[in-house]
XYZ file of C-alpha atoms in Angstrom:
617
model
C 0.000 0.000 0.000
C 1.682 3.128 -1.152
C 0.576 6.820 -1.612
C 2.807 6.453 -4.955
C 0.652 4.228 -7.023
C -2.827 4.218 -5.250
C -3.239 8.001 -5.700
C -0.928 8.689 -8.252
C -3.133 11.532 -9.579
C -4.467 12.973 -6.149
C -1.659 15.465 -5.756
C -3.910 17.900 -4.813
C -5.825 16.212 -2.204
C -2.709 14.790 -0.024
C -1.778 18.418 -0.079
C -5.090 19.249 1.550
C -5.151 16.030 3.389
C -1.474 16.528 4.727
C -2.519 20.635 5.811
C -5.461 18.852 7.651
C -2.754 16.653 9.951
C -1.047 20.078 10.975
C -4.095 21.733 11.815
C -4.923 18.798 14.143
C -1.733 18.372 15.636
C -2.055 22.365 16.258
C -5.440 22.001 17.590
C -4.104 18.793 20.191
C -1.328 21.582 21.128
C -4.560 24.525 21.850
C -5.938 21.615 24.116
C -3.299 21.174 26.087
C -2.500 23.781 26.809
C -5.840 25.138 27.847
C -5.162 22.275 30.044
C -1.869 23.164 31.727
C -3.817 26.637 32.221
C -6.668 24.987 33.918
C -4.686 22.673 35.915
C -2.486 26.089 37.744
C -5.872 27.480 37.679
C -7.216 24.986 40.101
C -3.824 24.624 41.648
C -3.929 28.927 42.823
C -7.749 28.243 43.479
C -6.391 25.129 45.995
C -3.877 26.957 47.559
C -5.792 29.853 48.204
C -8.611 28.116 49.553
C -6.591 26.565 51.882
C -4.360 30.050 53.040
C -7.730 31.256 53.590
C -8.315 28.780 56.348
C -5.317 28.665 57.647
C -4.703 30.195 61.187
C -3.796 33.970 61.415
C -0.075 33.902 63.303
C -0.267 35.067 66.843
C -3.927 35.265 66.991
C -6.259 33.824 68.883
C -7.228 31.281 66.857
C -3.935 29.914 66.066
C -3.890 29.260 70.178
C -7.631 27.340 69.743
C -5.702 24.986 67.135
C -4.210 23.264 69.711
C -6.883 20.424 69.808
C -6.691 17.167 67.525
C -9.325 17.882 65.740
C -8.328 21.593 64.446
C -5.087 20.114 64.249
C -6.011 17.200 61.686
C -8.361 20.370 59.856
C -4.603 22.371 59.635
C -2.721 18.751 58.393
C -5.831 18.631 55.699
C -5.120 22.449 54.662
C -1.628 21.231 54.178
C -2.233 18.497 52.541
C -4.610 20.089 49.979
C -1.595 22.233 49.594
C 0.812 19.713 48.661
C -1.783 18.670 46.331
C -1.890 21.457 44.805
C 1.124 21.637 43.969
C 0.752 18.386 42.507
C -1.358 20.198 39.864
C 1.340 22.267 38.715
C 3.473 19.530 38.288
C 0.575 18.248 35.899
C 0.727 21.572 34.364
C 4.751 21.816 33.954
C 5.105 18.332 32.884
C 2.455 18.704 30.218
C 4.020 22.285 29.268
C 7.587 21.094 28.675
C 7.024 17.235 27.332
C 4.191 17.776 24.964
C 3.366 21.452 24.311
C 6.916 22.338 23.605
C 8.004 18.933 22.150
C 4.779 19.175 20.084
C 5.021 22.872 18.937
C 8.616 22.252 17.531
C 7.458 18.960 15.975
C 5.214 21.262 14.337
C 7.759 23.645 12.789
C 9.519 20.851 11.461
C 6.656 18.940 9.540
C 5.868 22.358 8.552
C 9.261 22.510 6.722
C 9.101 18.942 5.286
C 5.774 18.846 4.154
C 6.511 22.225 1.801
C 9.728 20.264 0.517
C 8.246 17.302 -0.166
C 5.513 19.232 -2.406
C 7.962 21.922 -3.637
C 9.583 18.229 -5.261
C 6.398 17.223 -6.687
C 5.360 20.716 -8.329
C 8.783 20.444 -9.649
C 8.323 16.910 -11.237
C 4.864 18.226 -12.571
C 6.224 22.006 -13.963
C 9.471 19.175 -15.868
C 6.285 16.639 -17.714
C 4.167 19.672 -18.098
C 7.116 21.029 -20.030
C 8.314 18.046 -22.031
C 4.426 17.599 -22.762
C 4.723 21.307 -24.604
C 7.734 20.804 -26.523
C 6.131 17.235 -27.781
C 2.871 19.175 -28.227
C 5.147 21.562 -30.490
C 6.913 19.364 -32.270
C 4.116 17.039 -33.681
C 2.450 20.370 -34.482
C 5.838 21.559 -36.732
C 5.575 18.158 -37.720
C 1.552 18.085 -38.564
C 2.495 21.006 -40.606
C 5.691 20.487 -42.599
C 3.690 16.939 -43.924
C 0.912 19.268 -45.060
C 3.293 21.840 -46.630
C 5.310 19.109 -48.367
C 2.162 17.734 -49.734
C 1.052 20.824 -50.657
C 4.526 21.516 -52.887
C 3.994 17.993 -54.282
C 0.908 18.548 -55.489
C 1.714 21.700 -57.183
C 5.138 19.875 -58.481
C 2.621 17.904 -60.117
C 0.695 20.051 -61.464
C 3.202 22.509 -63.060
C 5.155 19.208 -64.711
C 1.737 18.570 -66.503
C 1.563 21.953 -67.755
C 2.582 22.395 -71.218
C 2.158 25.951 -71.123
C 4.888 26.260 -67.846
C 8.487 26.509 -68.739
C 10.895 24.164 -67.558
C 12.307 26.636 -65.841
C 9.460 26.751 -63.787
C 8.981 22.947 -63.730
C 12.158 22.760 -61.965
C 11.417 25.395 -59.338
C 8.733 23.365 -58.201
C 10.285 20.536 -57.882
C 13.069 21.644 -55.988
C 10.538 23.084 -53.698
C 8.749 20.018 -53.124
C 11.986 18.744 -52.176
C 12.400 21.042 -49.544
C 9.129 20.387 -48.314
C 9.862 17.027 -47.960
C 13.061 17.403 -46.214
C 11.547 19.674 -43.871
C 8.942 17.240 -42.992
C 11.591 14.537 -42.435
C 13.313 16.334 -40.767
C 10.057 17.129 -38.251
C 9.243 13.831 -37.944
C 12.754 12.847 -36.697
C 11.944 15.818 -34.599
C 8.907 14.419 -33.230
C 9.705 11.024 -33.034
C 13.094 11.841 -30.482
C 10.950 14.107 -28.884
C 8.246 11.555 -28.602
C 10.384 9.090 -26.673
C 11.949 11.484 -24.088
C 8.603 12.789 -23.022
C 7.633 8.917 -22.995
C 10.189 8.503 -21.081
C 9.643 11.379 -18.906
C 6.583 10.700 -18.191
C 7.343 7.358 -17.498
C 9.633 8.463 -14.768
C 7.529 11.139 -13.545
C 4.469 8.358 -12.749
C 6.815 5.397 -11.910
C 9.679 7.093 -9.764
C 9.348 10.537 -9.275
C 5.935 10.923 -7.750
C 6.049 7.864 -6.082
C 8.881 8.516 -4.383
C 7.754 12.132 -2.864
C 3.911 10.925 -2.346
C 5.778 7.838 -0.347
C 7.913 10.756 1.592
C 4.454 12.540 2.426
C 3.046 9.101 3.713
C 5.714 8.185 6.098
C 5.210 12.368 7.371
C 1.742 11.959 7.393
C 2.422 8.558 9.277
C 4.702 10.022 11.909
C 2.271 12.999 12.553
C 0.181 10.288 13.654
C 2.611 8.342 15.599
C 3.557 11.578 17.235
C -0.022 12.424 18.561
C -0.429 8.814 19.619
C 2.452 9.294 21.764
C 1.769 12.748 22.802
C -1.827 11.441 24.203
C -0.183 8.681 25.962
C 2.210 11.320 27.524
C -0.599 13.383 28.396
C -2.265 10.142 30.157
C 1.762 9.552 31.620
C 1.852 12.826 33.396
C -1.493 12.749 35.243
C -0.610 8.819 36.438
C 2.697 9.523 37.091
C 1.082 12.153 40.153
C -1.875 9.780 41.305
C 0.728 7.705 43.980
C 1.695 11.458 45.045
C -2.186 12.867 45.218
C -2.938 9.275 47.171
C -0.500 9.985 49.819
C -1.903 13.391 50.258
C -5.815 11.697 50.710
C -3.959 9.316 53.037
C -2.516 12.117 54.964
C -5.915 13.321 55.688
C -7.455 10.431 56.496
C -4.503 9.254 58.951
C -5.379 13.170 60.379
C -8.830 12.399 60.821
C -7.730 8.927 62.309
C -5.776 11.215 64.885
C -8.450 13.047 66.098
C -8.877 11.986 69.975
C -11.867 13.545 71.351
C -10.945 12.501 75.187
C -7.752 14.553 74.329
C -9.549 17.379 73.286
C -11.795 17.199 76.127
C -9.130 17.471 78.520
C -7.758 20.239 76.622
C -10.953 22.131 77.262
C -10.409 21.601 81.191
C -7.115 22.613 80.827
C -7.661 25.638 78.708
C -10.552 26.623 81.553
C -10.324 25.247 84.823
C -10.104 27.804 87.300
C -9.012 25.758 90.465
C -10.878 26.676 93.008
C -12.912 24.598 94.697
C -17.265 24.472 93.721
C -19.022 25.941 96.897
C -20.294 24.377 99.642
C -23.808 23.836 101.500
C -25.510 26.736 102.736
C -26.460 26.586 106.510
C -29.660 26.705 107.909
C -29.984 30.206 109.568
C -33.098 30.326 112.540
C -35.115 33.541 112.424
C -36.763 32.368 115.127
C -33.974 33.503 117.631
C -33.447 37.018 118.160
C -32.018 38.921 115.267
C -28.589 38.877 115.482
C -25.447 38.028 112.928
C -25.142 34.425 112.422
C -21.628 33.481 112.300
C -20.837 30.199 110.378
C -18.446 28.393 108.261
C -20.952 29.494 105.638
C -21.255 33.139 106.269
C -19.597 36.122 104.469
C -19.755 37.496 107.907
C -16.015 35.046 108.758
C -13.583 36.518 109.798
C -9.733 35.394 110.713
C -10.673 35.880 114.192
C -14.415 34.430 114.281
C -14.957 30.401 114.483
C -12.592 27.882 112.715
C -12.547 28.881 108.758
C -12.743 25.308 106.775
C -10.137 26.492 103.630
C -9.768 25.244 100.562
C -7.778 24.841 98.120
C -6.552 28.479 96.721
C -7.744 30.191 100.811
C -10.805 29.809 99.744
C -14.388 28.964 102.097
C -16.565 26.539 101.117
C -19.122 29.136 101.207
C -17.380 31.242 98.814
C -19.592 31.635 95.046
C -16.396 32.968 92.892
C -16.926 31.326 89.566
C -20.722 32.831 89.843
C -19.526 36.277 89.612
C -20.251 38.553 86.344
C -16.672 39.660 84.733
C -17.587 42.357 83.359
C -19.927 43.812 86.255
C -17.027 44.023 88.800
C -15.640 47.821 87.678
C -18.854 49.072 88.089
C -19.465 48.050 91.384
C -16.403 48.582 93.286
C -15.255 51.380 91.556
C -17.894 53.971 92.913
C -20.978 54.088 94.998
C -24.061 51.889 93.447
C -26.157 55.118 93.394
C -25.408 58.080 91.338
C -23.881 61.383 93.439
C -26.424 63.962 94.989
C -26.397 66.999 93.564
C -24.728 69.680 95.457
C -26.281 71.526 98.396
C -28.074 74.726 96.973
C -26.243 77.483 99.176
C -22.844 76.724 100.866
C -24.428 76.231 104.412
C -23.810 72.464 105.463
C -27.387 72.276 106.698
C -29.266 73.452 103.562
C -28.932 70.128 102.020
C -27.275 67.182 104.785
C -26.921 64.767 102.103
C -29.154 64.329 99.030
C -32.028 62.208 98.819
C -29.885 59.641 97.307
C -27.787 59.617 100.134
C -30.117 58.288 103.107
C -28.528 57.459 106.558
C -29.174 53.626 107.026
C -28.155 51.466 109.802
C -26.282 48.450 109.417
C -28.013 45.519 108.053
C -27.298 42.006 109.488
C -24.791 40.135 107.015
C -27.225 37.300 106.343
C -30.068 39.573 105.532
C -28.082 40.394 102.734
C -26.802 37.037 102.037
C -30.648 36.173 101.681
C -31.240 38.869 99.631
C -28.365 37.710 97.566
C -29.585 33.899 97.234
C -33.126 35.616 96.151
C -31.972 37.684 93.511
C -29.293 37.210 90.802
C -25.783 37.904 92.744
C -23.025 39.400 91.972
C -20.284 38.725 94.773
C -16.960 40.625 94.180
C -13.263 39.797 95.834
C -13.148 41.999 99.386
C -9.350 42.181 98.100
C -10.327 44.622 95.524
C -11.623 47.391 97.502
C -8.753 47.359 99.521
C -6.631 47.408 96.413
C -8.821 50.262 95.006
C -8.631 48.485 91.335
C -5.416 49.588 90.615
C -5.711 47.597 87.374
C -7.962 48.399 85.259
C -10.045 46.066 82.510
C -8.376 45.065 79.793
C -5.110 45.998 81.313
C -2.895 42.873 82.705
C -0.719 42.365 86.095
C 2.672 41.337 85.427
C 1.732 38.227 87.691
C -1.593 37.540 86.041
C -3.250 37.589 89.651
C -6.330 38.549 87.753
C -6.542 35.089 86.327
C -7.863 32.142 88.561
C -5.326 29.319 89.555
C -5.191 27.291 87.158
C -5.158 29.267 84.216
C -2.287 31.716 85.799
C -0.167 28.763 86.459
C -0.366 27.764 83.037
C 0.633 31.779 82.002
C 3.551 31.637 84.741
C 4.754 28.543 83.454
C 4.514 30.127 79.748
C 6.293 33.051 80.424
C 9.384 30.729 82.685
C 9.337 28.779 79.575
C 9.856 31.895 77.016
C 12.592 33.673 79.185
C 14.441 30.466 79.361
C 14.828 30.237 75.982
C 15.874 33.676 76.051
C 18.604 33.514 78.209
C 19.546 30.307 76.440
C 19.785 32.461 73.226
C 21.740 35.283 74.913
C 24.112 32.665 76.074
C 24.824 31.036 72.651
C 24.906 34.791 71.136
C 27.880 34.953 74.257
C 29.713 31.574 73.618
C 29.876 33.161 70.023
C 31.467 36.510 71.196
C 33.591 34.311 73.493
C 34.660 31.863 70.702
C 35.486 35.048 68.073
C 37.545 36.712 70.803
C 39.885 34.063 71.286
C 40.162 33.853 67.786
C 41.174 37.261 67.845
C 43.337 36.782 70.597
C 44.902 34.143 68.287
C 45.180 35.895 65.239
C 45.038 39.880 65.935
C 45.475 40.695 62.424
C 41.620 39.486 62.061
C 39.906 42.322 64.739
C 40.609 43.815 67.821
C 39.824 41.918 70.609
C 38.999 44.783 72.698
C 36.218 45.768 70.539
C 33.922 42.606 71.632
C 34.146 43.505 75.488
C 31.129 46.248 75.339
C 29.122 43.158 73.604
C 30.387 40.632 75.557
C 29.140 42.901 79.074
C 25.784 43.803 77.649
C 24.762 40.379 76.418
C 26.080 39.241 80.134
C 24.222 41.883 81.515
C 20.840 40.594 79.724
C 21.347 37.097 80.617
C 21.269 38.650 84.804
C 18.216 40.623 83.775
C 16.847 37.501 82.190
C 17.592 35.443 85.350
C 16.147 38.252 87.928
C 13.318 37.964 85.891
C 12.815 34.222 85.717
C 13.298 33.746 89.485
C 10.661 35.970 89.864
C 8.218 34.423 87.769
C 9.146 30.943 89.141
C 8.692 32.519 92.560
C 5.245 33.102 91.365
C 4.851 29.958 89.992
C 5.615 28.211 92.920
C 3.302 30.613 95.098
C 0.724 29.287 93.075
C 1.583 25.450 92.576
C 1.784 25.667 96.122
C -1.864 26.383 96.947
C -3.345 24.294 93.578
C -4.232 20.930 94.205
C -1.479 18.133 93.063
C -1.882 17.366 89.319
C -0.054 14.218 89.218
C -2.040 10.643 90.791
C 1.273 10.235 93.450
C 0.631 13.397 94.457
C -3.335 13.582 94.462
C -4.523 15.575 97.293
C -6.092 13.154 99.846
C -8.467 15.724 101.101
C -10.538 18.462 99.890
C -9.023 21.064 103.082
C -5.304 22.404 103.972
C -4.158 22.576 107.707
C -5.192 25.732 108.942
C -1.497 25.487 110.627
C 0.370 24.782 107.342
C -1.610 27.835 106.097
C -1.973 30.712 108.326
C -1.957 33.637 105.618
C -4.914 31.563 103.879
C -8.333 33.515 104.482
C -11.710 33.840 104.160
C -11.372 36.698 101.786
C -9.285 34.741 99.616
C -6.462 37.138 100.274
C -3.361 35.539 97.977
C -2.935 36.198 94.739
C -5.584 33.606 93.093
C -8.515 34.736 95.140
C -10.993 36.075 92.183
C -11.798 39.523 91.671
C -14.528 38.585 89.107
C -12.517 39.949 85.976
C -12.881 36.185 84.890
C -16.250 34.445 85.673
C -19.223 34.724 84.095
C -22.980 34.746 84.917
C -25.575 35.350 81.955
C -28.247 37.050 84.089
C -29.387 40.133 84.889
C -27.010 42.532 87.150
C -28.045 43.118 90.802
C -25.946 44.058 93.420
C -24.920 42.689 96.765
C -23.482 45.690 99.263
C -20.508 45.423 101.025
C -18.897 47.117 104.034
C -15.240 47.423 103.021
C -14.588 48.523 106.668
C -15.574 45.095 107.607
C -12.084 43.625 105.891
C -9.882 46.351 106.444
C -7.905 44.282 108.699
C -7.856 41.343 106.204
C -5.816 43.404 103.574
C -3.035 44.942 106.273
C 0.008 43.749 103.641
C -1.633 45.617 100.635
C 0.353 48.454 99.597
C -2.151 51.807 99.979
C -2.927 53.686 96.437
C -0.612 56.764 95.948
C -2.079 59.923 96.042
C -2.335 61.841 93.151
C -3.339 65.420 93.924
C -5.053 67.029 96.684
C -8.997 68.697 96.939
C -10.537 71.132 98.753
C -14.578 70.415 100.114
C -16.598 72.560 98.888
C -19.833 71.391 100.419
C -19.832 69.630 103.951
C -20.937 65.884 102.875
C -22.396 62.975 105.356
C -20.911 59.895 103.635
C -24.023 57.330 104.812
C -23.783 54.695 102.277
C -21.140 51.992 101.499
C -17.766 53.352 100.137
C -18.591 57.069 100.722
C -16.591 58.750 103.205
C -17.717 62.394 105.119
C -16.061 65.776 104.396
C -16.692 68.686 106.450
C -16.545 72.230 104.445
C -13.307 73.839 103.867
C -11.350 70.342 104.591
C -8.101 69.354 102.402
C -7.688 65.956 101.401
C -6.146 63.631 99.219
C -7.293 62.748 95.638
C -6.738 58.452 94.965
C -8.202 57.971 92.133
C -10.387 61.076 90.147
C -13.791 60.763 88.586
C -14.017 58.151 86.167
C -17.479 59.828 84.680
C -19.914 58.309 86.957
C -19.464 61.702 89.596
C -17.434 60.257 92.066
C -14.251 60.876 93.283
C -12.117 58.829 95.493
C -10.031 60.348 98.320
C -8.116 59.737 101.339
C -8.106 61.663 104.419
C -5.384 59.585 105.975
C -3.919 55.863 105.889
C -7.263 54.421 107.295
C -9.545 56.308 105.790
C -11.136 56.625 102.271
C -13.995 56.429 100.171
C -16.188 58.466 97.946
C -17.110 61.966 97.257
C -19.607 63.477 95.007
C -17.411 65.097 92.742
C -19.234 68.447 92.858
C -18.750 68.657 96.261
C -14.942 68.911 95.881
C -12.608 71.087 94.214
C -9.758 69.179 92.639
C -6.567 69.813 92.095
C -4.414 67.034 90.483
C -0.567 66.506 90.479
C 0.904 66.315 87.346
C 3.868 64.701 87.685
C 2.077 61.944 90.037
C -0.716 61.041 87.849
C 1.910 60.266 85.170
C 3.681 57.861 87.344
């Protein structure tokens, strides 16, 4: 089967068939490459999806990934990453072994293909010639026979004439000589002419155009060999990443495999446990008897001095309601007064107005009226410690000992920060070894540096390493304060009872006084805010080792005021005293008349006058 002598006379065609092939082969190229552009299409598409879910650094959320099943959700991300990327390996591979393979292929088969027919409209211009001059000479030839027998005949003619000369006679013979030379001669003509175009064509059909339509047909065939190949190629480069893509989907099943829900369970108790201890049974309190204050394990009424205090875990009474208390109600209530300021007194006498109408002179309560009212209404309980302290730290604003956080959770912070600073000072002491390693070479070799010049480096990283260390110790101080009053967290060490020896723990309070007792910046209670009053005077002598707040500026009463309620403190007209902490908006002031007493103000009864310099501090 050969192009050569099936389709001998189909020149034309195979040169449309043959532009066909290229424009196939060019239109397999188009596809693939619209597939490479697809495939890093999806491949961006991938790896944005999965930077979009990905945990912000030093956020929040990156700290709630710690749990095995966010975890195996980050190992999926990562894995849809990697596979990805696996999809622009599809895309390269395809780019550089069939695109570009394919395109040059092109160029080439391009180049033979107009050879090949450049050869054949040769061959046919060479017949199409020799086909002319035969044409030609059979034509001279055609005619020379006719003008030979046209001389013979009038040869004849003129020799039959008697009336022609012989002069004449003669001409005419001589001419039909001629005539018959010259058609002779033609026909030899012709007849050599005859056989080379015979031959010619004879070649042309038998040799020529078989061999260049047999040159087209092995292009045409290896066009078709090359696609074939190409497509297997393309099939290649997609299998060749399956074993890759299947360890990627086996990645995130052995991530969902790793997700232990008891492990994140305990993560949640770790991430939230407060240690302190839940409270403890209320005690019955007879209203039969006469009124008077019940004093009981159970009462808010204890006191260091009064009956045997059961502690906990943390100095903390059984009767205590800590984790009940609403974060984010505490400012408000220890800050100021529950009751807005009076207005001030009309004219400057201190009679005209004795104290407001907000401002009503009660007598004490009992302690367990209040407690009832507290277990009738929704409570909000707040750490004695804090009005002693005056809230020296405000919300949102962080003690370098995180004693605003309970137990638990501040040990875990303590330990955090020991943990960072160690690694610190382990860094400044490899940055010294290095100073210490290029000074001796220095030493060694002075022509490198001075050695001199590495002594003001050498004493400041030193001196940051003893900063670092002064600042450990003090957080692992801190951190054993507060291991030292949670409960043991390993089974050897597993507390055998739920109380302390009052002995072993004579600083340990009612009140809650160490560090951990809660202030109520960290519970929470979803109900409605009431309040529960307290009489700071009550636990002034709980809070002897707090350090007093520092004055900062003085005021001048403008108005003589009869502090009745909780907090408030009285002023007589014309007195000086000591500004602790200004208005904060809600128009009280807090002063200090001297080391035992303070309290509130309306702060338009009160001219103040701050210190600059001391409110900066």
């Amino acid at each position: 089967m050969s192009w050569g002598t099936e389709l001998w006379d189909q020149f034309d065609n195979l040169e449309k068939h043959t532009q066909w092939g290229i424009d196939i082969l060019e239109k397999y190229i188009k596809f693939v490459k619209e597939r490479t552009e697809i495939e890093l299409s999806y491949a961006k598409q991938l790896r944005n999806l999965s930077k979009k879910y990905q945990p912000k650094k030093n956020s929040k959320e990156e700290e709630e990934y710690k749990y095995t099943s966010c975890k195996a959700f980050i190992s999926t991300l990562n894995e849809m990453n990697d596979y990805a990327g696996q999809h622009e390996v599809i895309s390269e591979n395809m780019a550089s072994q069939i695109i570009v393979d394919l395109a040059r292929y092109v160029q080439e088969l391009k180049q033979e293909r107009k050879s090949n027919f450049h050869d054949g409209r040769k061959a046919q211009q060479h017949i199409e010639t020799c086909w002319k001059q035969l044409e030609s000479s059979k034509r001279r030839f055609e005619r020379d026979c006719k003008e030979a027998d046209r001389a013979q005949q009038y040869f004849e003619k003129m020799d039959a004439d008697i009336n022609v000369t012989k002069a004449d006679v003669e001409k005419a013979r001589q001419q039909a000589q001629i005539r018959h030379q010259m058609a002779e001669d033609s026909k030899a003509d012709y007849s050599s002419i005859l056989q080379k175009f015979n031959h010619e064509q004879h070649e042309y059909y038998h040799t020529h155009i078989p061999n260049i339509f047999q040159k087209i047909q092995e292009m045409e065939e290896r066009r078709i060999v090359r696609i074939g190949d190409s497509m297997k190629t393309y099939a290649e480069v997609d299998r060749q990443v399956i074993p890759i893509i299947g360890k990627c989907l086996d990645g995130i099943v052995k991530a969902a495999e790793s997700i232990d829900q008891k492990n994140d369970s305990q993560l949640v108790i770790e991430a939230y446990k407060s240690g302190f201890e839940p409270p403890g049974d209320i005690e019955f309190e007879d209203y039969t008897q006469p009124m008077k204050r019940t004093v009981s394990d159970n009462s808010l009424s204890n006191s260091r001095g009064e009956g045997k205090p059961d502690l906990k875990f943390g100095g903390k009474s059984k009767g205590k309601l800590w984790p009940f208390i609403k974060k984010n109600k505490l400012m408000s209530l220890l800050t100021s007064p529950h009751q807005p300021p009076p207005p001030p007194p009309a004219s400057a006498s201190p009679s005209a107005v004795p104290n407001g109408p907000q401002s009503p002179k009660q007598q004490k309560e009992p302690l367990s009226h209040r407690f009832n009212e507290f277990m009738t209404s929704k409570p909000k309980i707040h750490c004695f410690r804090s009005l002693k302290r005056g809230l020296s730290l405000k919300l949102g604003a962080t003690p370098e000992d995180f004693s605003n956080l309970p137990p638990e959770q501040r040990r875990k912070k303590l330990q955090q920060k020991v943990d960072e600073l160690n690694k610190e000072i382990q860094k400044e002491m490899d940055q010294r070894d290095a100073i210490t390693k290029m000074k001796d070479v220095y030493l060694k070799n002075p022509q490198m540096g001075d050695p001199a010049s590495l002594d003001h480096k050498l004493a400041e990283v030193s001196q940051n390493i003893e900063k670092l260390r002064l600042e450990t110790q003090k957080f692992e101080a801190w951190l054993a304060e507060v291991e030292g009053r949670l409960p043991a967290r390993s089974e050897q060490m597993r507390r055998q009872s739920g109380l302390y020896d009052s002995q072993n723990t004579p600083t340990v309070n009612n009140c809650a006084q160490d560090r951990e007792s809660p202030d109520g910046s960290y519970t929470e209670e979803q109900s409605q805010e009431s309040e529960v009053k307290v009489l700071a005077t009550d636990f002034d002598d709980e809070f002897d080792d707090e350090e007093p707040l520092p004055a900062i500026g003085t005021c001048k009463a403008l108005y003589t005021f009869e502090g009745q309620n909780e907090g408030t403190i009285s002023v007589v007209e014309g007195e000086t005293l000591y500004v602790i902490e200004e208005d904060k908006g809600d128009g009280w002031t807090r002063i200090r008349r001297n080391e035992d007493e303070e309290g509130y103000v309306p702060t338009s009864y009160v001219e103040v006058y701050l210190d600059k310099n001391a409110k900066d501090s």
